[in-house]
Amino acid sequence: MALKYEIIKKHNKSRLGKLHTKHGIINTPAFMPVGTCGTVKAMLPESVASTGAEILLGNTYHLMLRPGAELVAKMGGLHKFMNWPKPILTDSGGFQVMSLKGLRKLTEEGVTFKSHVDGKQFFLTPEESIGIQHKLDSNITMCLDECTPFPATFDEAKKSMQRSMRWAERSKNAFQNRDGYGIFGIQQGSIFKDLRQESADALKKIGFDGYAIGGLAVGEGQEKMFEVLDYAPEMLPEDKPRYLMGVGKPDDIVGAVSRGVDMFDCVMPTRSGRTAQAFTDYGPINIRNARHREDPRPVEAECDCPLCRNYTRAYIHHLQKCNEILAVMLLSWHNIRYYERLMQKIRKSLEEETFDEFVKDFYAKQQMGDIEEI
RNA sequence: GGAGGGGUGGCAGAGCGGUCAAAUGCAACGGACUGUAAAUCCGUCGACUUUAGUCUACGAUGGUUCGAAUCCAUCCCCCUCCA
């Protein structure tokens, strides 16, 4: 098989595993920071690596626009181009089918994007998306799909899902097998169990190295998302990694691991870092808030990131107020480290068979909220 | 000494008889952010009560007017240019 996945331990629905790629091993459950344009915003790749991240995301649509897949290939592939020697997963452009719906036209053949940069037209087919991801030298290629918006009626979700399944087959056919590289299918079906099953069956018939759950965390709320995750992961092959796309908040991730998900990616730690939010074991804080103005404590006492080791809340608050780049850098760093530490704790508890206690403790702390007294 | 311009909410700055508790930006305060069109976006921002409303407000005082941030008079202060 092109990508080897070993499951080391299981606990109820949760799994501890290792995914082997040409550029290294990914310990699962894993969180993948998002580096859409060939950079995790405001972070040095070396800094991202120091957080414990073992794999990054890149994006087909954005890299196709700038600098173009050919150039990246000429520069030796995305790993070399961006100085990230570890594994890379690339999204197919399927999310942009939803997020850029005003700038694109969907047909059975593919999707025409009007570049958000200069208006230039790009026609992205499943074959083209796979080809671009190949040129980028992505370790994990994603099928081109349509991230079904929410809410969708049953019929809308069905049509959208079925097209994504036809595109999944075309994507798989266009994919060139190589050792240490793989392709993931993406389940759709919105919040409808029948459609999720139909989608899972279609993907399994095609056969993939891993299976993603797409079309969640698009506005349905955590309760509905968890309802879907109560059944969706188990519809997918047990011996392959399961990847919940675009999720999520820390408690989303813990809940999803409990329900059998192995991989996550989310913009949240970096975007929040740019918008003054810092994640802590006791829930998120907004460092811009006046209550941090004279707080001599670190953002999080237990955290070992540079922000928490070397700077006070008062200082980060000051930097943020002054709109200083350093605030964005340090907060992004902290948040990614927070997510990676969370995943490390999840894996450790699965390893030591204390996952249930970890989950209980996690939610108890999150509910306590940030301690306000100084 | 001569000529001119101006004083508006924390700051900058519109408004030049009613529709002005006063545009807009910044600051302040709070919220949102989930496969990144995002160092972004949204809300609040005189006081008290808030559905509606009441009061105090555009340098100061007095006046004209049904009605004044807007017009007039006097006073105080600031700025530019020329001597």
mmCIF file with all atom_site columns, N, CA, C and O in Angstrom, chain A residues 178-221:
data_model
loop_
_atom_site.group_PDB
_atom_site.id
_atom_site.type_symbol
_atom_site.label_atom_id
_atom_site.label_alt_id
_atom_site.label_comp_id
_atom_site.label_asym_id
_atom_site.label_entity_id
_atom_site.label_seq_id
_atom_site.pdbx_PDB_ins_code
_atom_site.Cartn_x
_atom_site.Cartn_y
_atom_site.Cartn_z
_atom_site.occupancy
_atom_site.B_iso_or_equiv
_atom_site.pdbx_formal_charge
_atom_site.auth_seq_id
_atom_site.auth_comp_id
_atom_site.auth_asym_id
_atom_site.auth_atom_id
_atom_site.pdbx_PDB_model_num
ATOM 1   N N  . ARG A 1 178 ? 2.522   6.008  -5.542 1.00 0.00 ? 178 ARG A N  1
ATOM 2   C CA . ARG A 1 178 ? 3.957   6.006  -5.247 1.00 0.00 ? 178 ARG A CA 1
ATOM 3   C C  . ARG A 1 178 ? 4.106   5.618  -3.797 1.00 0.00 ? 178 ARG A C  1
ATOM 4   O O  . ARG A 1 178 ? 3.227   5.903  -2.973 1.00 0.00 ? 178 ARG A O  1
ATOM 5   N N  . ASP A 1 179 ? 5.243   5.055  -3.479 1.00 0.00 ? 179 ASP A N  1
ATOM 6   C CA . ASP A 1 179 ? 5.478   4.644  -2.110 1.00 0.00 ? 179 ASP A CA 1
ATOM 7   C C  . ASP A 1 179 ? 5.602   5.865  -1.202 1.00 0.00 ? 179 ASP A C  1
ATOM 8   O O  . ASP A 1 179 ? 6.328   6.803  -1.507 1.00 0.00 ? 179 ASP A O  1
ATOM 9   N N  . GLY A 1 180 ? 4.897   5.851  -0.093 1.00 0.00 ? 180 GLY A N  1
ATOM 10  C CA . GLY A 1 180 ? 4.983   6.951  0.854  1.00 0.00 ? 180 GLY A CA 1
ATOM 11  C C  . GLY A 1 180 ? 4.061   8.109  0.527  1.00 0.00 ? 180 GLY A C  1
ATOM 12  O O  . GLY A 1 180 ? 4.106   9.149  1.172  1.00 0.00 ? 180 GLY A O  1
ATOM 13  N N  . TYR A 1 181 ? 3.232   7.917  -0.505 1.00 0.00 ? 181 TYR A N  1
ATOM 14  C CA . TYR A 1 181 ? 2.246   8.927  -0.892 1.00 0.00 ? 181 TYR A CA 1
ATOM 15  C C  . TYR A 1 181 ? 0.884   8.257  -0.955 1.00 0.00 ? 181 TYR A C  1
ATOM 16  O O  . TYR A 1 181 ? 0.794   7.066  -1.240 1.00 0.00 ? 181 TYR A O  1
ATOM 17  N N  . GLY A 1 182 ? -0.161  9.030  -0.687 1.00 0.00 ? 182 GLY A N  1
ATOM 18  C CA . GLY A 1 182 ? -1.482  8.437  -0.739 1.00 0.00 ? 182 GLY A CA 1
ATOM 19  C C  . GLY A 1 182 ? -2.557  9.433  -1.104 1.00 0.00 ? 182 GLY A C  1
ATOM 20  O O  . GLY A 1 182 ? -2.299  10.638 -1.214 1.00 0.00 ? 182 GLY A O  1
ATOM 21  N N  . ILE A 1 183 ? -3.746  8.907  -1.284 1.00 0.00 ? 183 ILE A N  1
ATOM 22  C CA . ILE A 1 183 ? -4.889  9.762  -1.603 1.00 0.00 ? 183 ILE A CA 1
ATOM 23  C C  . ILE A 1 183 ? -6.052  9.405  -0.681 1.00 0.00 ? 183 ILE A C  1
ATOM 24  O O  . ILE A 1 183 ? -6.297  8.224  -0.401 1.00 0.00 ? 183 ILE A O  1
ATOM 25  N N  . PHE A 1 184 ? -6.704  10.447 -0.189 1.00 0.00 ? 184 PHE A N  1
ATOM 26  C CA . PHE A 1 184 ? -7.854  10.260 0.708  1.00 0.00 ? 184 PHE A CA 1
ATOM 27  C C  . PHE A 1 184 ? -9.150  10.608 -0.026 1.00 0.00 ? 184 PHE A C  1
ATOM 28  O O  . PHE A 1 184 ? -9.213  11.594 -0.760 1.00 0.00 ? 184 PHE A O  1
ATOM 29  N N  . GLY A 1 185 ? -10.172 9.807  0.217  1.00 0.00 ? 185 GLY A N  1
ATOM 30  C CA . GLY A 1 185 ? -11.523 10.137 -0.241 1.00 0.00 ? 185 GLY A CA 1
ATOM 31  C C  . GLY A 1 185 ? -12.208 10.990 0.815  1.00 0.00 ? 185 GLY A C  1
ATOM 32  O O  . GLY A 1 185 ? -11.794 11.022 1.962  1.00 0.00 ? 185 GLY A O  1
ATOM 33  N N  . ILE A 1 186 ? -13.230 11.703 0.392  1.00 0.00 ? 186 ILE A N  1
ATOM 34  C CA . ILE A 1 186 ? -13.931 12.595 1.325  1.00 0.00 ? 186 ILE A CA 1
ATOM 35  C C  . ILE A 1 186 ? -15.421 12.275 1.354  1.00 0.00 ? 186 ILE A C  1
ATOM 36  O O  . ILE A 1 186 ? -16.128 12.433 0.349  1.00 0.00 ? 186 ILE A O  1
ATOM 37  N N  . GLN A 1 187 ? -15.870 11.863 2.522  1.00 0.00 ? 187 GLN A N  1
ATOM 38  C CA . GLN A 1 187 ? -17.293 11.578 2.695  1.00 0.00 ? 187 GLN A CA 1
ATOM 39  C C  . GLN A 1 187 ? -18.079 12.887 2.807  1.00 0.00 ? 187 GLN A C  1
ATOM 40  O O  . GLN A 1 187 ? -17.650 13.824 3.481  1.00 0.00 ? 187 GLN A O  1
ATOM 41  N N  . GLN A 1 188 ? -19.205 12.934 2.125  1.00 0.00 ? 188 GLN A N  1
ATOM 42  C CA . GLN A 1 188 ? -20.121 14.067 2.272  1.00 0.00 ? 188 GLN A CA 1
ATOM 43  C C  . GLN A 1 188 ? -21.488 13.523 2.681  1.00 0.00 ? 188 GLN A C  1
ATOM 44  O O  . GLN A 1 188 ? -21.583 12.368 3.084  1.00 0.00 ? 188 GLN A O  1
ATOM 45  N N  . GLY A 1 189 ? -22.510 14.362 2.579  1.00 0.00 ? 189 GLY A N  1
ATOM 46  C CA . GLY A 1 189 ? -23.842 13.900 2.966  1.00 0.00 ? 189 GLY A CA 1
ATOM 47  C C  . GLY A 1 189 ? -24.497 14.769 4.027  1.00 0.00 ? 189 GLY A C  1
ATOM 48  O O  . GLY A 1 189 ? -25.545 14.421 4.570  1.00 0.00 ? 189 GLY A O  1
ATOM 49  N N  . SER A 1 190 ? -23.837 15.906 4.304  1.00 0.00 ? 190 SER A N  1
ATOM 50  C CA . SER A 1 190 ? -24.391 16.856 5.276  1.00 0.00 ? 190 SER A CA 1
ATOM 51  C C  . SER A 1 190 ? -24.749 16.135 6.580  1.00 0.00 ? 190 SER A C  1
ATOM 52  O O  . SER A 1 190 ? -23.952 15.339 7.061  1.00 0.00 ? 190 SER A O  1
ATOM 53  N N  . ILE A 1 191 ? -25.921 16.389 7.121  1.00 0.00 ? 191 ILE A N  1
ATOM 54  C CA . ILE A 1 191 ? -26.264 15.798 8.424  1.00 0.00 ? 191 ILE A CA 1
ATOM 55  C C  . ILE A 1 191 ? -27.225 14.611 8.254  1.00 0.00 ? 191 ILE A C  1
ATOM 56  O O  . ILE A 1 191 ? -27.927 14.226 9.188  1.00 0.00 ? 191 ILE A O  1
ATOM 57  N N  . PHE A 1 192 ? -27.212 14.026 7.037  1.00 0.00 ? 192 PHE A N  1
ATOM 58  C CA . PHE A 1 192 ? -28.157 12.929 6.767  1.00 0.00 ? 192 PHE A CA 1
ATOM 59  C C  . PHE A 1 192 ? -27.445 11.570 6.799  1.00 0.00 ? 192 PHE A C  1
ATOM 60  O O  . PHE A 1 192 ? -26.544 11.313 5.999  1.00 0.00 ? 192 PHE A O  1
ATOM 61  N N  . LYS A 1 193 ? -27.884 10.751 7.714  1.00 0.00 ? 193 LYS A N  1
ATOM 62  C CA . LYS A 1 193 ? -27.229 9.471  7.938  1.00 0.00 ? 193 LYS A CA 1
ATOM 63  C C  . LYS A 1 193 ? -27.234 8.597  6.685  1.00 0.00 ? 193 LYS A C  1
ATOM 64  O O  . LYS A 1 193 ? -26.206 7.988  6.351  1.00 0.00 ? 193 LYS A O  1
ATOM 65  N N  . ASP A 1 194 ? -28.366 8.539  5.989  1.00 0.00 ? 194 ASP A N  1
ATOM 66  C CA . ASP A 1 194 ? -28.452 7.709  4.775  1.00 0.00 ? 194 ASP A CA 1
ATOM 67  C C  . ASP A 1 194 ? -27.418 8.150  3.748  1.00 0.00 ? 194 ASP A C  1
ATOM 68  O O  . ASP A 1 194 ? -26.800 7.324  3.082  1.00 0.00 ? 194 ASP A O  1
ATOM 69  N N  . LEU A 1 195 ? -27.277 9.473  3.615  1.00 0.00 ? 195 LEU A N  1
ATOM 70  C CA . LEU A 1 195 ? -26.339 9.998  2.615  1.00 0.00 ? 195 LEU A CA 1
ATOM 71  C C  . LEU A 1 195 ? -24.900 9.734  3.048  1.00 0.00 ? 195 LEU A C  1
ATOM 72  O O  . LEU A 1 195 ? -24.042 9.438  2.213  1.00 0.00 ? 195 LEU A O  1
ATOM 73  N N  . ARG A 1 196 ? -24.628 9.878  4.334  1.00 0.00 ? 196 ARG A N  1
ATOM 74  C CA . ARG A 1 196 ? -23.278 9.581  4.839  1.00 0.00 ? 196 ARG A CA 1
ATOM 75  C C  . ARG A 1 196 ? -22.932 8.119  4.553  1.00 0.00 ? 196 ARG A C  1
ATOM 76  O O  . ARG A 1 196 ? -21.799 7.788  4.196  1.00 0.00 ? 196 ARG A O  1
ATOM 77  N N  . GLN A 1 197 ? -23.921 7.237  4.711  1.00 0.00 ? 197 GLN A N  1
ATOM 78  C CA . GLN A 1 197 ? -23.690 5.809  4.458  1.00 0.00 ? 197 GLN A CA 1
ATOM 79  C C  . GLN A 1 197 ? -23.444 5.575  2.966  1.00 0.00 ? 197 GLN A C  1
ATOM 80  O O  . GLN A 1 197 ? -22.498 4.879  2.587  1.00 0.00 ? 197 GLN A O  1
ATOM 81  N N  . GLU A 1 198 ? -24.292 6.177  2.151  1.00 0.00 ? 198 GLU A N  1
ATOM 82  C CA . GLU A 1 198 ? -24.152 6.020  0.696  1.00 0.00 ? 198 GLU A CA 1
ATOM 83  C C  . GLU A 1 198 ? -22.772 6.506  0.252  1.00 0.00 ? 198 GLU A C  1
ATOM 84  O O  . GLU A 1 198 ? -22.091 5.860  -0.555 1.00 0.00 ? 198 GLU A O  1
ATOM 85  N N  . SER A 1 199 ? -22.364 7.635  0.831  1.00 0.00 ? 199 SER A N  1
ATOM 86  C CA . SER A 1 199 ? -21.074 8.214  0.482  1.00 0.00 ? 199 SER A CA 1
ATOM 87  C C  . SER A 1 199 ? -19.930 7.302  0.923  1.00 0.00 ? 199 SER A C  1
ATOM 88  O O  . SER A 1 199 ? -18.985 7.044  0.169  1.00 0.00 ? 199 SER A O  1
ATOM 89  N N  . ALA A 1 200 ? -20.022 6.801  2.143  1.00 0.00 ? 200 ALA A N  1
ATOM 90  C CA . ALA A 1 200 ? -18.981 5.908  2.665  1.00 0.00 ? 200 ALA A CA 1
ATOM 91  C C  . ALA A 1 200 ? -18.874 4.658  1.792  1.00 0.00 ? 200 ALA A C  1
ATOM 92  O O  . ALA A 1 200 ? -17.765 4.213  1.452  1.00 0.00 ? 200 ALA A O  1
ATOM 93  N N  . ASP A 1 201 ? -20.008 4.119  1.400  1.00 0.00 ? 201 ASP A N  1
ATOM 94  C CA . ASP A 1 201 ? -20.003 2.908  0.562  1.00 0.00 ? 201 ASP A CA 1
ATOM 95  C C  . ASP A 1 201 ? -19.332 3.182  -0.781 1.00 0.00 ? 201 ASP A C  1
ATOM 96  O O  . ASP A 1 201 ? -18.550 2.364  -1.272 1.00 0.00 ? 201 ASP A O  1
ATOM 97  N N  . ALA A 1 202 ? -19.658 4.341  -1.349 1.00 0.00 ? 202 ALA A N  1
ATOM 98  C CA . ALA A 1 202 ? -19.078 4.695  -2.649 1.00 0.00 ? 202 ALA A CA 1
ATOM 99  C C  . ALA A 1 202 ? -17.560 4.808  -2.537 1.00 0.00 ? 202 ALA A C  1
ATOM 100 O O  . ALA A 1 202 ? -16.816 4.316  -3.395 1.00 0.00 ? 202 ALA A O  1
ATOM 101 N N  . LEU A 1 203 ? -17.100 5.448  -1.462 1.00 0.00 ? 203 LEU A N  1
ATOM 102 C CA . LEU A 1 203 ? -15.656 5.641  -1.288 1.00 0.00 ? 203 LEU A CA 1
ATOM 103 C C  . LEU A 1 203 ? -14.948 4.307  -1.059 1.00 0.00 ? 203 LEU A C  1
ATOM 104 O O  . LEU A 1 203 ? -13.872 4.053  -1.611 1.00 0.00 ? 203 LEU A O  1
ATOM 105 N N  . LYS A 1 204 ? -15.542 3.478  -0.237 1.00 0.00 ? 204 LYS A N  1
ATOM 106 C CA . LYS A 1 204 ? -14.926 2.177  0.061  1.00 0.00 ? 204 LYS A CA 1
ATOM 107 C C  . LYS A 1 204 ? -14.804 1.339  -1.201 1.00 0.00 ? 204 LYS A C  1
ATOM 108 O O  . LYS A 1 204 ? -13.828 0.608  -1.387 1.00 0.00 ? 204 LYS A O  1
ATOM 109 N N  . LYS A 1 205 ? -15.791 1.475  -2.077 1.00 0.00 ? 205 LYS A N  1
ATOM 110 C CA . LYS A 1 205 ? -15.767 0.720  -3.329 1.00 0.00 ? 205 LYS A CA 1
ATOM 111 C C  . LYS A 1 205 ? -14.590 1.162  -4.199 1.00 0.00 ? 205 LYS A C  1
ATOM 112 O O  . LYS A 1 205 ? -13.945 0.348  -4.847 1.00 0.00 ? 205 LYS A O  1
ATOM 113 N N  . ILE A 1 206 ? -14.316 2.451  -4.165 1.00 0.00 ? 206 ILE A N  1
ATOM 114 C CA . ILE A 1 206 ? -13.182 2.966  -4.945 1.00 0.00 ? 206 ILE A CA 1
ATOM 115 C C  . ILE A 1 206 ? -11.869 2.562  -4.280 1.00 0.00 ? 206 ILE A C  1
ATOM 116 O O  . ILE A 1 206 ? -10.942 2.101  -4.941 1.00 0.00 ? 206 ILE A O  1
ATOM 117 N N  . GLY A 1 207 ? -11.821 2.714  -2.968 1.00 0.00 ? 207 GLY A N  1
ATOM 118 C CA . GLY A 1 207 ? -10.628 2.321  -2.213 1.00 0.00 ? 207 GLY A CA 1
ATOM 119 C C  . GLY A 1 207 ? -9.623  3.454  -2.082 1.00 0.00 ? 207 GLY A C  1
ATOM 120 O O  . GLY A 1 207 ? -9.118  3.987  -3.068 1.00 0.00 ? 207 GLY A O  1
ATOM 121 N N  . PHE A 1 208 ? -9.360  3.860  -0.850 1.00 0.00 ? 208 PHE A N  1
ATOM 122 C CA . PHE A 1 208 ? -8.434  4.966  -0.597 1.00 0.00 ? 208 PHE A CA 1
ATOM 123 C C  . PHE A 1 208 ? -7.450  4.617  0.518  1.00 0.00 ? 208 PHE A C  1
ATOM 124 O O  . PHE A 1 208 ? -7.640  3.647  1.243  1.00 0.00 ? 208 PHE A O  1
ATOM 125 N N  . ASP A 1 209 ? -6.430  5.444  0.625  1.00 0.00 ? 209 ASP A N  1
ATOM 126 C CA . ASP A 1 209 ? -5.431  5.251  1.684  1.00 0.00 ? 209 ASP A CA 1
ATOM 127 C C  . ASP A 1 209 ? -5.928  5.778  3.021  1.00 0.00 ? 209 ASP A C  1
ATOM 128 O O  . ASP A 1 209 ? -5.385  5.457  4.074  1.00 0.00 ? 209 ASP A O  1
ATOM 129 N N  . GLY A 1 210 ? -6.911  6.631  2.961  1.00 0.00 ? 210 GLY A N  1
ATOM 130 C CA . GLY A 1 210 ? -7.496  7.188  4.170  1.00 0.00 ? 210 GLY A CA 1
ATOM 131 C C  . GLY A 1 210 ? -8.822  7.809  3.784  1.00 0.00 ? 210 GLY A C  1
ATOM 132 O O  . GLY A 1 210 ? -9.100  8.001  2.587  1.00 0.00 ? 210 GLY A O  1
ATOM 133 N N  . TYR A 1 211 ? -9.622  8.118  4.785  1.00 0.00 ? 211 TYR A N  1
ATOM 134 C CA . TYR A 1 211 ? -10.967 8.603  4.511  1.00 0.00 ? 211 TYR A CA 1
ATOM 135 C C  . TYR A 1 211 ? -11.252 9.840  5.337  1.00 0.00 ? 211 TYR A C  1
ATOM 136 O O  . TYR A 1 211 ? -11.075 9.831  6.568  1.00 0.00 ? 211 TYR A O  1
ATOM 137 N N  . ALA A 1 212 ? -11.662 10.883 4.640  1.00 0.00 ? 212 ALA A N  1
ATOM 138 C CA . ALA A 1 212 ? -11.969 12.125 5.342  1.00 0.00 ? 212 ALA A CA 1
ATOM 139 C C  . ALA A 1 212 ? -13.470 12.261 5.515  1.00 0.00 ? 212 ALA A C  1
ATOM 140 O O  . ALA A 1 212 ? -14.255 11.731 4.719  1.00 0.00 ? 212 ALA A O  1
ATOM 141 N N  . ILE A 1 213 ? -13.828 12.968 6.577  1.00 0.00 ? 213 ILE A N  1
ATOM 142 C CA . ILE A 1 213 ? -15.220 13.343 6.796  1.00 0.00 ? 213 ILE A CA 1
ATOM 143 C C  . ILE A 1 213 ? -15.285 14.832 6.492  1.00 0.00 ? 213 ILE A C  1
ATOM 144 O O  . ILE A 1 213 ? -14.651 15.635 7.176  1.00 0.00 ? 213 ILE A O  1
ATOM 145 N N  . GLY A 1 214 ? -15.999 15.169 5.440  1.00 0.00 ? 214 GLY A N  1
ATOM 146 C CA . GLY A 1 214 ? -16.070 16.565 5.016  1.00 0.00 ? 214 GLY A CA 1
ATOM 147 C C  . GLY A 1 214 ? -17.452 17.142 5.263  1.00 0.00 ? 214 GLY A C  1
ATOM 148 O O  . GLY A 1 214 ? -18.378 16.430 5.640  1.00 0.00 ? 214 GLY A O  1
ATOM 149 N N  . GLY A 1 215 ? -17.557 18.440 5.066  1.00 0.00 ? 215 GLY A N  1
ATOM 150 C CA . GLY A 1 215 ? -18.868 19.083 5.154  1.00 0.00 ? 215 GLY A CA 1
ATOM 151 C C  . GLY A 1 215 ? -19.392 19.236 6.570  1.00 0.00 ? 215 GLY A C  1
ATOM 152 O O  . GLY A 1 215 ? -20.586 19.434 6.771  1.00 0.00 ? 215 GLY A O  1
ATOM 153 N N  . LEU A 1 216 ? -18.479 19.176 7.543  1.00 0.00 ? 216 LEU A N  1
ATOM 154 C CA . LEU A 1 216 ? -18.917 19.440 8.924  1.00 0.00 ? 216 LEU A CA 1
ATOM 155 C C  . LEU A 1 216 ? -18.239 20.715 9.416  1.00 0.00 ? 216 LEU A C  1
ATOM 156 O O  . LEU A 1 216 ? -17.317 21.230 8.787  1.00 0.00 ? 216 LEU A O  1
ATOM 157 N N  . ALA A 1 217 ? -18.724 21.202 10.567 1.00 0.00 ? 217 ALA A N  1
ATOM 158 C CA . ALA A 1 217 ? -18.257 22.480 11.113 1.00 0.00 ? 217 ALA A CA 1
ATOM 159 C C  . ALA A 1 217 ? -18.437 23.582 10.078 1.00 0.00 ? 217 ALA A C  1
ATOM 160 O O  . ALA A 1 217 ? -17.555 24.406 9.836  1.00 0.00 ? 217 ALA A O  1
ATOM 161 N N  . VAL A 1 218 ? -19.573 23.563 9.411  1.00 0.00 ? 218 VAL A N  1
ATOM 162 C CA . VAL A 1 218 ? -19.874 24.601 8.422  1.00 0.00 ? 218 VAL A CA 1
ATOM 163 C C  . VAL A 1 218 ? -21.118 25.384 8.842  1.00 0.00 ? 218 VAL A C  1
ATOM 164 O O  . VAL A 1 218 ? -21.796 25.964 8.015  1.00 0.00 ? 218 VAL A O  1
ATOM 165 N N  . GLY A 1 219 ? -21.376 25.387 10.155 1.00 0.00 ? 219 GLY A N  1
ATOM 166 C CA . GLY A 1 219 ? -22.478 26.192 10.664 1.00 0.00 ? 219 GLY A CA 1
ATOM 167 C C  . GLY A 1 219 ? -23.577 25.394 11.356 1.00 0.00 ? 219 GLY A C  1
ATOM 168 O O  . GLY A 1 219 ? -24.530 25.970 11.867 1.00 0.00 ? 219 GLY A O  1
ATOM 169 N N  . GLU A 1 220 ? -23.419 24.077 11.376 1.00 0.00 ? 220 GLU A N  1
ATOM 170 C CA . GLU A 1 220 ? -24.484 23.252 11.972 1.00 0.00 ? 220 GLU A CA 1
ATOM 171 C C  . GLU A 1 220 ? -24.421 23.223 13.495 1.00 0.00 ? 220 GLU A C  1
ATOM 172 O O  . GLU A 1 220 ? -25.401 22.873 14.144 1.00 0.00 ? 220 GLU A O  1
ATOM 173 N N  . GLY A 1 221 ? -23.286 23.598 14.049 1.00 0.00 ? 221 GLY A N  1
ATOM 174 C CA . GLY A 1 221 ? -23.160 23.592 15.507 1.00 0.00 ? 221 GLY A CA 1
ATOM 175 C C  . GLY A 1 221 ? -22.613 22.262 16.010 1.00 0.00 ? 221 GLY A C  1
ATOM 176 O O  . GLY A 1 221 ? -22.709 21.232 15.355 1.00 0.00 ? 221 GLY A O  1
#
